[in-house]
CSV table of C-alpha atoms in Angstrom, one decimal:
chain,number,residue,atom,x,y,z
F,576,UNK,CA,0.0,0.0,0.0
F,577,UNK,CA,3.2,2.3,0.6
F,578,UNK,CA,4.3,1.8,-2.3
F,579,UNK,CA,1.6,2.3,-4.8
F,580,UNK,CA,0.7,5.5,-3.0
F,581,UNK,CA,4.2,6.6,-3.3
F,582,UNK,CA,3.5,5.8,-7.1
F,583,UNK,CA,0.9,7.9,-7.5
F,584,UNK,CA,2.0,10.6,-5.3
F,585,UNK,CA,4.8,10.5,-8.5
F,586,UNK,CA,2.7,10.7,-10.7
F,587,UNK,CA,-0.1,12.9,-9.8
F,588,UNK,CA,3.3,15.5,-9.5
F,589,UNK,CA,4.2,14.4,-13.0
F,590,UNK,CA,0.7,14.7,-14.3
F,591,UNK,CA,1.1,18.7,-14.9
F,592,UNK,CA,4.6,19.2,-16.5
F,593,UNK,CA,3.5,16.0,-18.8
F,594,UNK,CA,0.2,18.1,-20.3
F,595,UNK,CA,2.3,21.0,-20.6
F,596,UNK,CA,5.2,19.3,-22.5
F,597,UNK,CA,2.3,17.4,-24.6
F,598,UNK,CA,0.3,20.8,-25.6
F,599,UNK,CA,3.4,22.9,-26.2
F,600,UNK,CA,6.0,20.4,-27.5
F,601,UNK,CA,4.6,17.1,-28.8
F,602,UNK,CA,1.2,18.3,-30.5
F,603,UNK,CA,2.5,21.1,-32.3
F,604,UNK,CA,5.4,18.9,-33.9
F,605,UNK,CA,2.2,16.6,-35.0
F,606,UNK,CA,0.1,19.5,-36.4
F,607,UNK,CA,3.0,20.4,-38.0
F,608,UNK,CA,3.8,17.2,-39.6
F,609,UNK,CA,0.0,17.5,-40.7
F,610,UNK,CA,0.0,20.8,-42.1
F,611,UNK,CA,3.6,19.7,-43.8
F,612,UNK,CA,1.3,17.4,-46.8
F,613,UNK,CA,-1.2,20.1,-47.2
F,614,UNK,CA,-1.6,22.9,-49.8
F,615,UNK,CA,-2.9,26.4,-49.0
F,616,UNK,CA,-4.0,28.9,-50.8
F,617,UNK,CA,-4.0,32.2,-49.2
F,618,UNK,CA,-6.0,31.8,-45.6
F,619,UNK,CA,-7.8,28.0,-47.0
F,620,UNK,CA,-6.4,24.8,-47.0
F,621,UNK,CA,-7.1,23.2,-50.7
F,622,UNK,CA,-5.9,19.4,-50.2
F,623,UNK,CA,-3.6,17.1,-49.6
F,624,UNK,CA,-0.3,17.4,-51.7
F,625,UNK,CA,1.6,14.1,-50.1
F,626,UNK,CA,5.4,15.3,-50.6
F,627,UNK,CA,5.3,18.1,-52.9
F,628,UNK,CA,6.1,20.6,-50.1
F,629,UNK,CA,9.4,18.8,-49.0
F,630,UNK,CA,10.2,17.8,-53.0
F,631,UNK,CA,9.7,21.6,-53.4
F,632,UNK,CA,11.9,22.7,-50.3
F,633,UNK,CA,14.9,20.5,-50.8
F,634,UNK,CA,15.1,21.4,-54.6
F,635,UNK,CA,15.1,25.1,-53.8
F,636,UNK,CA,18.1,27.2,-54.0
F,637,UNK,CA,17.2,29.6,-51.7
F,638,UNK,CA,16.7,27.2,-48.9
F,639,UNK,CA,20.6,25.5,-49.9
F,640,UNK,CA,21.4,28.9,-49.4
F,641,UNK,CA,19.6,29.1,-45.8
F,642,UNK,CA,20.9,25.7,-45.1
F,643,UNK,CA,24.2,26.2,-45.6
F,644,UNK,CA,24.1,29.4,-43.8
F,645,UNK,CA,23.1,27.6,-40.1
F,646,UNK,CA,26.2,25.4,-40.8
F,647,UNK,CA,28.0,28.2,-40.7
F,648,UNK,CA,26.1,28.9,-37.5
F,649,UNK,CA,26.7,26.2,-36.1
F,650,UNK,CA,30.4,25.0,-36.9
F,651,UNK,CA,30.9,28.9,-34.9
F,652,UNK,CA,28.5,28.3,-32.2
F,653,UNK,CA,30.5,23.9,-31.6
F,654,UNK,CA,33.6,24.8,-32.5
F,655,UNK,CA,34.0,28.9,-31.7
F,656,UNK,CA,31.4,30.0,-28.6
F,657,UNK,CA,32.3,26.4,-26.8
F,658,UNK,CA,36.2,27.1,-26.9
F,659,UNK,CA,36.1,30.2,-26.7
F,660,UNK,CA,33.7,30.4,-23.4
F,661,UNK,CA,35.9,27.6,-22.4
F,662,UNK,CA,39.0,29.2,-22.5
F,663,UNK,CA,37.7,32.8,-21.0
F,664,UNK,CA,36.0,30.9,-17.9
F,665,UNK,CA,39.5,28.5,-17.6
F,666,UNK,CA,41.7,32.1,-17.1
F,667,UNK,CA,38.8,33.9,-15.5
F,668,UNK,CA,39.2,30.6,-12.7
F,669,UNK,CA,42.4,30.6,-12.2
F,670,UNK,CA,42.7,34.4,-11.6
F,671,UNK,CA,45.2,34.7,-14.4
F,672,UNK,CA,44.0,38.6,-14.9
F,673,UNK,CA,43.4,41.3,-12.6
F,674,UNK,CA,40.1,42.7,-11.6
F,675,UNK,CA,38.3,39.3,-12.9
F,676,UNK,CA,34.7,40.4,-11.4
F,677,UNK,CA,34.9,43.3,-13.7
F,678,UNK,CA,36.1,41.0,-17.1
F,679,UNK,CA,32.9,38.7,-15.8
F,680,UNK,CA,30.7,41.4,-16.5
F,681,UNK,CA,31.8,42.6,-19.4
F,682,UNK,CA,32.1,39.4,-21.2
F,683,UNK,CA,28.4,38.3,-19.7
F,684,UNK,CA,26.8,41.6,-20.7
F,685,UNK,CA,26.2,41.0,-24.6
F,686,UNK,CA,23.9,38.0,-23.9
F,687,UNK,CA,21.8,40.3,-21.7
F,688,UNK,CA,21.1,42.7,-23.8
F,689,UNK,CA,18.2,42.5,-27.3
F,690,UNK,CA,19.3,41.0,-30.6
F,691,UNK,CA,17.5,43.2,-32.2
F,692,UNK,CA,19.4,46.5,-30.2
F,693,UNK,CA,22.4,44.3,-30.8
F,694,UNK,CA,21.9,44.4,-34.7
F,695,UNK,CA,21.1,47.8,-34.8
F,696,UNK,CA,24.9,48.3,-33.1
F,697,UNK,CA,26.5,46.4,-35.2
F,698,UNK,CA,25.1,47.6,-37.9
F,699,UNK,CA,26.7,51.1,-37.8
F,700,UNK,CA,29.8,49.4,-37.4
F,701,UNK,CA,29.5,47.9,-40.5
F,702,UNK,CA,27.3,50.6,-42.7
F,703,UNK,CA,29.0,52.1,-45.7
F,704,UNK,CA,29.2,55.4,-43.3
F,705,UNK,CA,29.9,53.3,-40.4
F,706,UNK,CA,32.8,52.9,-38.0
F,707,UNK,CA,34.6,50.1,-39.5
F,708,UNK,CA,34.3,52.4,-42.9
F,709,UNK,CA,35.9,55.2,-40.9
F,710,UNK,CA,38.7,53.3,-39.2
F,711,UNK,CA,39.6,52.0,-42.8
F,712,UNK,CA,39.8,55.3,-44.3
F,713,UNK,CA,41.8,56.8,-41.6
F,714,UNK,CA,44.0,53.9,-42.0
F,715,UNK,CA,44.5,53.1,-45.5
F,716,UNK,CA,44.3,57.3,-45.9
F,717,UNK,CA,41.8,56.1,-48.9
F,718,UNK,CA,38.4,58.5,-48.4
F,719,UNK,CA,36.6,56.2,-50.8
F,720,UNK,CA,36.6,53.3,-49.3
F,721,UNK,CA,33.4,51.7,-48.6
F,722,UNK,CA,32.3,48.3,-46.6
F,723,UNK,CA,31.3,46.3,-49.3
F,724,UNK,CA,31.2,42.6,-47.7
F,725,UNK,CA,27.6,42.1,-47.4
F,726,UNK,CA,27.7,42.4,-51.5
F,727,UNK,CA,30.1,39.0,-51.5
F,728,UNK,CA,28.6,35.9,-51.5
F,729,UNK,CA,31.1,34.2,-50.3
F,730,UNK,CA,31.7,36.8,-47.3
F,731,UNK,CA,28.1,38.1,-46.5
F,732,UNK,CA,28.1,36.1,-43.6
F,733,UNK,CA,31.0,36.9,-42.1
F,734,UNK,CA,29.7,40.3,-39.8
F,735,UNK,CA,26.9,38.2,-38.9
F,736,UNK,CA,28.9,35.2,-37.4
F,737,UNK,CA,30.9,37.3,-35.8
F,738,UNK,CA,28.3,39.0,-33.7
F,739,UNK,CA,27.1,35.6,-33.3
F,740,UNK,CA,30.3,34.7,-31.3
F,741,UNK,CA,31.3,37.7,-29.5
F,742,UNK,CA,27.3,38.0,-28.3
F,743,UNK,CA,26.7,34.2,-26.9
F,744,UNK,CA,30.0,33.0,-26.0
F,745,UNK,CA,29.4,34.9,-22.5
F,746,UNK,CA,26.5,32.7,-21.9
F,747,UNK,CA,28.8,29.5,-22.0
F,748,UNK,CA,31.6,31.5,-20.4
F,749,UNK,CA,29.5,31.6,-17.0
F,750,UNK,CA,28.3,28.0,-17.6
F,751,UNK,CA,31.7,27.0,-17.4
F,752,UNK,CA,32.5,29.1,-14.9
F,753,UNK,CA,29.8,27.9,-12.9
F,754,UNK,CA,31.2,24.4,-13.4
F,755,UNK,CA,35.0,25.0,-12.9
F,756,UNK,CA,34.2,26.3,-9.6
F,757,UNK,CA,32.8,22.9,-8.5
F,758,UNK,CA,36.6,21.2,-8.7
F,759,UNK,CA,38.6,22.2,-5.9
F,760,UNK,CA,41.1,24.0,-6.0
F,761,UNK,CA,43.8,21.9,-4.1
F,762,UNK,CA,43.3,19.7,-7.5
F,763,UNK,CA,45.4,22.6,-9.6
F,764,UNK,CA,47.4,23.3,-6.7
F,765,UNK,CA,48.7,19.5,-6.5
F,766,UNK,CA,49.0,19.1,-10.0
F,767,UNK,CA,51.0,22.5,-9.9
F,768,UNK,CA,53.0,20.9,-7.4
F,769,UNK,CA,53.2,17.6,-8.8
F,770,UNK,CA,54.9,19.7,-12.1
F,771,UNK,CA,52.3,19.9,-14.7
F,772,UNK,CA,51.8,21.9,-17.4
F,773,UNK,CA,48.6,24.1,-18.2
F,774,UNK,CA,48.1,22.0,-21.1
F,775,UNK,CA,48.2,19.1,-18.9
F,776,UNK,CA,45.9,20.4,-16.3
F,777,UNK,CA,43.3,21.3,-19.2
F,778,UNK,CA,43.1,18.2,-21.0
F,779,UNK,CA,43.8,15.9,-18.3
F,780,UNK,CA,41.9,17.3,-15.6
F,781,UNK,CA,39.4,20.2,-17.0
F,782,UNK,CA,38.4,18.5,-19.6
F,783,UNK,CA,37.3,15.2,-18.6
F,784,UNK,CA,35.6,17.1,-15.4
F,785,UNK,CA,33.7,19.4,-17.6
F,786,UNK,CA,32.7,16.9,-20.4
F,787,UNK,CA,28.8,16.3,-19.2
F,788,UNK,CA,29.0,20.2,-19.5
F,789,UNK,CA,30.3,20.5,-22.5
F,790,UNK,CA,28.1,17.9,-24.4
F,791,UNK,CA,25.0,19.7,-22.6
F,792,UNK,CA,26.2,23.3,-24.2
F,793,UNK,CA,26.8,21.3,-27.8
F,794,UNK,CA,23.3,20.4,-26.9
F,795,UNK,CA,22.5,24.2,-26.3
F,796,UNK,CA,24.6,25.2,-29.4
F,797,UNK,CA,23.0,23.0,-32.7
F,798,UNK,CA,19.7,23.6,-31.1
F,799,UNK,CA,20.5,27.3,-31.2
F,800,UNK,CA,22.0,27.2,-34.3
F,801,UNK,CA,19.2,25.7,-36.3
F,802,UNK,CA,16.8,28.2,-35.5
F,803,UNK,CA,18.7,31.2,-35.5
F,804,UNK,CA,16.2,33.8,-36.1
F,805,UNK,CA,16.0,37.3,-34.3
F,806,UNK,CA,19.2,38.6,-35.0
F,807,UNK,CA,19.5,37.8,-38.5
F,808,UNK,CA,16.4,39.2,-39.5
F,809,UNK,CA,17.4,42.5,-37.6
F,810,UNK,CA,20.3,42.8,-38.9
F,811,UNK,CA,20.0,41.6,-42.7
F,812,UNK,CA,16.5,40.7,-43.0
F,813,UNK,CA,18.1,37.8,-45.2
F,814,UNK,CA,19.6,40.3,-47.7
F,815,UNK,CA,21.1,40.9,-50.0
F,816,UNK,CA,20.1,38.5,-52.5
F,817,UNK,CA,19.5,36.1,-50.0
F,818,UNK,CA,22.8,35.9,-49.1
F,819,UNK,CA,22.3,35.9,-45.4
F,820,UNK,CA,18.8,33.5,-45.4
F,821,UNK,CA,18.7,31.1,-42.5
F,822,UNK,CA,16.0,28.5,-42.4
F,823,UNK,CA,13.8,30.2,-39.6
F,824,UNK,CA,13.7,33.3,-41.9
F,825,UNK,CA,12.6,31.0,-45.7
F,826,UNK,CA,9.7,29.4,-42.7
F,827,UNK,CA,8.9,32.7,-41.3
F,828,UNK,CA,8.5,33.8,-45.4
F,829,UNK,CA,6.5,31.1,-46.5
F,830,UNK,CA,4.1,31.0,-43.3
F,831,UNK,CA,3.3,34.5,-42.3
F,832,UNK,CA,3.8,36.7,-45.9
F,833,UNK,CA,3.1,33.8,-48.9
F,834,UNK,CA,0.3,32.3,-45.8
F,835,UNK,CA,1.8,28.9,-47.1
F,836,UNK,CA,1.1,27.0,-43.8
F,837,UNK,CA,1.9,23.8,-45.5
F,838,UNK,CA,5.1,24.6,-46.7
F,839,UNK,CA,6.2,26.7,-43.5
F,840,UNK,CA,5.2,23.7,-41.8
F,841,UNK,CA,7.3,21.3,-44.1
F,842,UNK,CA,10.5,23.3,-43.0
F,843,UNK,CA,10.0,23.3,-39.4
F,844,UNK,CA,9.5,19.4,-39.7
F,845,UNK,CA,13.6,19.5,-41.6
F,846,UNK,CA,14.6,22.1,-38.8
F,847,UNK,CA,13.3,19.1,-36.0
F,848,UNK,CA,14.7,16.1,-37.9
F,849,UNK,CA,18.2,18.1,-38.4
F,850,UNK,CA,17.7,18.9,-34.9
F,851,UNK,CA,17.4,15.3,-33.7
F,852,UNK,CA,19.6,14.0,-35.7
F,853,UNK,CA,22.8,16.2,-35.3
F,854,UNK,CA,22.2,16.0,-31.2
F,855,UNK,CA,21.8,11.9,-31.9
F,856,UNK,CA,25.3,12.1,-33.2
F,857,UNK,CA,27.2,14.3,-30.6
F,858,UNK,CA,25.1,12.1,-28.0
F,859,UNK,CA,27.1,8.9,-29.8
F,860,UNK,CA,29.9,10.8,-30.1
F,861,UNK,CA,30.0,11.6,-26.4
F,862,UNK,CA,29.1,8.3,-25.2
F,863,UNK,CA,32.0,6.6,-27.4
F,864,UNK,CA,34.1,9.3,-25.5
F,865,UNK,CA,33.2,8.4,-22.1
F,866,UNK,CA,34.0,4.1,-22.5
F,867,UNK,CA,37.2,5.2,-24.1
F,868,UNK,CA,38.0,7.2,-21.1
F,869,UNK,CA,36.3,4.7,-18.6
């Protein structure tokens, strides 16, 4: 008797989270993957169209181009904000700068401020009138120089990834903080002692600590990445010629000015199956990792 009222004591307290997970999580994906074989026509459904929307989607240009833009997001977000927050929160820890409560501000503070005030900074700096424009000129001593680099293809990306890194690698800078402060300290003071080297300390002590953390924030990262959305569209809108189009923006198109529910709906079903997918790996990667280390 104990024990089945212990067992429904768990699961009267699950009961509420569970509805709120199923009405806010699991049914939309479903509606979505509804909506995803239908055809609209402004504000009206008009049928079923089985795979046309996805056939349609995956042979468009403009969504290669938006696909291959959140890899770029997210090969800076794995392999630059990670590091990079890493490595700030490592000499942060160990006190290798002075005034270290004021650097811990400074670095957290982008991450608490609006993309879209954000954008609008960065924006002047790179404007044809902007700052970067001006530091050039007085540089080069060329007064008609102009930023030009959201007119490359290649390149048009570049501001935005950048603003990208230096905005949320604070918020895995404190998460690693957070983390580094858990492993006491008379660890790096023995292994100081004992003769090793920083490199040492970091890869064989740091690292193998922090490594639930750091699949978590890899986690945090490609789920990020993949629906990058606020910043982009304040800064470029997706412009110029599409160069900077992420998949939230060619969804947020489609549904809410072309009122093509069925095909916005078809793209946030290939944002959720990336999604999965990409974390599936880094969860196999991680737990290959961990035996080989065991």
């Amino acid at each position: 008797m104990p024990r089945l009222n212990k067992r429904a004591s768990y699961h009267a307290l699950l009961l509420p989270a569970f509805v709120i997970y199923m009405a806010i999580i699991i049914f939309p994906i479903f509606m979505s993957l509804g909506l995803s074989f239908t055809e609209w026509k402004r504000f009206k459904m008009t049928g079923f169209n089985g795979l046309d929307n996805y056939i349609q989607i995956l042979s468009d240009p403009v969504f290669a181009r938006s696909l291959w833009n959140n890899v770029q997001i997210m090969l800076i977000s794995v392999f630059g904000q990670i590091p990079l927050g890493l490595l700030l929160a490592y000499l942060l820890h160990r006190k290798w700068v002075k005034g270290t409560k004021f650097f811990e501000f400074m670095i957290f503070l982008p991450i608490t401020i609006s993309s879209v005030v954000i954008a609008l900074l960065w924006n002047r700096v790179f404007s044809p009138v902007g700052i970067y424009t001006t530091f050039v000129r007085m540089i080069s001593g060329n007064p008609d120089y102009v930023v030009r680099i959201f007119e490359s293809e290649k390149f048009a990306m570049l501001p935005v990834l950048v603003v990208l890194l230096w905005q949320h690698t604070s918020l895995y800078m404190v998460i690693f903080l957070a983390n580094l402060q858990r492993i006491p300290n008379s660890v790096f003071e023995a292994a100081v002692i004992d003769g090793a080297k920083e490199s040492t300390i970091i890869f064989k002590i740091v690292l193998p600590a922090m490594s639930t953390v750091i699949f978590t924030s890899s986690v945090l990262a490609i789920s990020g990445s993949l629906k990058s959305f606020d910043l982009v569209y304040a800064m470029t809108a997706g412009g110029p010629v599409n160069y900077t189009y992420v998949m939230a923006l060619y969804l947020y198109q489609h549904t809410f000015t072309f009122h093509n529910y069925g095909k916005g709906s078809a793209v946030s079903i290939i944002i959720v199956l990336l999604s999965v997918g990409l974390i599936s790996l880094v969860r196999g990667i991680y737990g290959k990792a961990q035996k080989k280390y065991e």
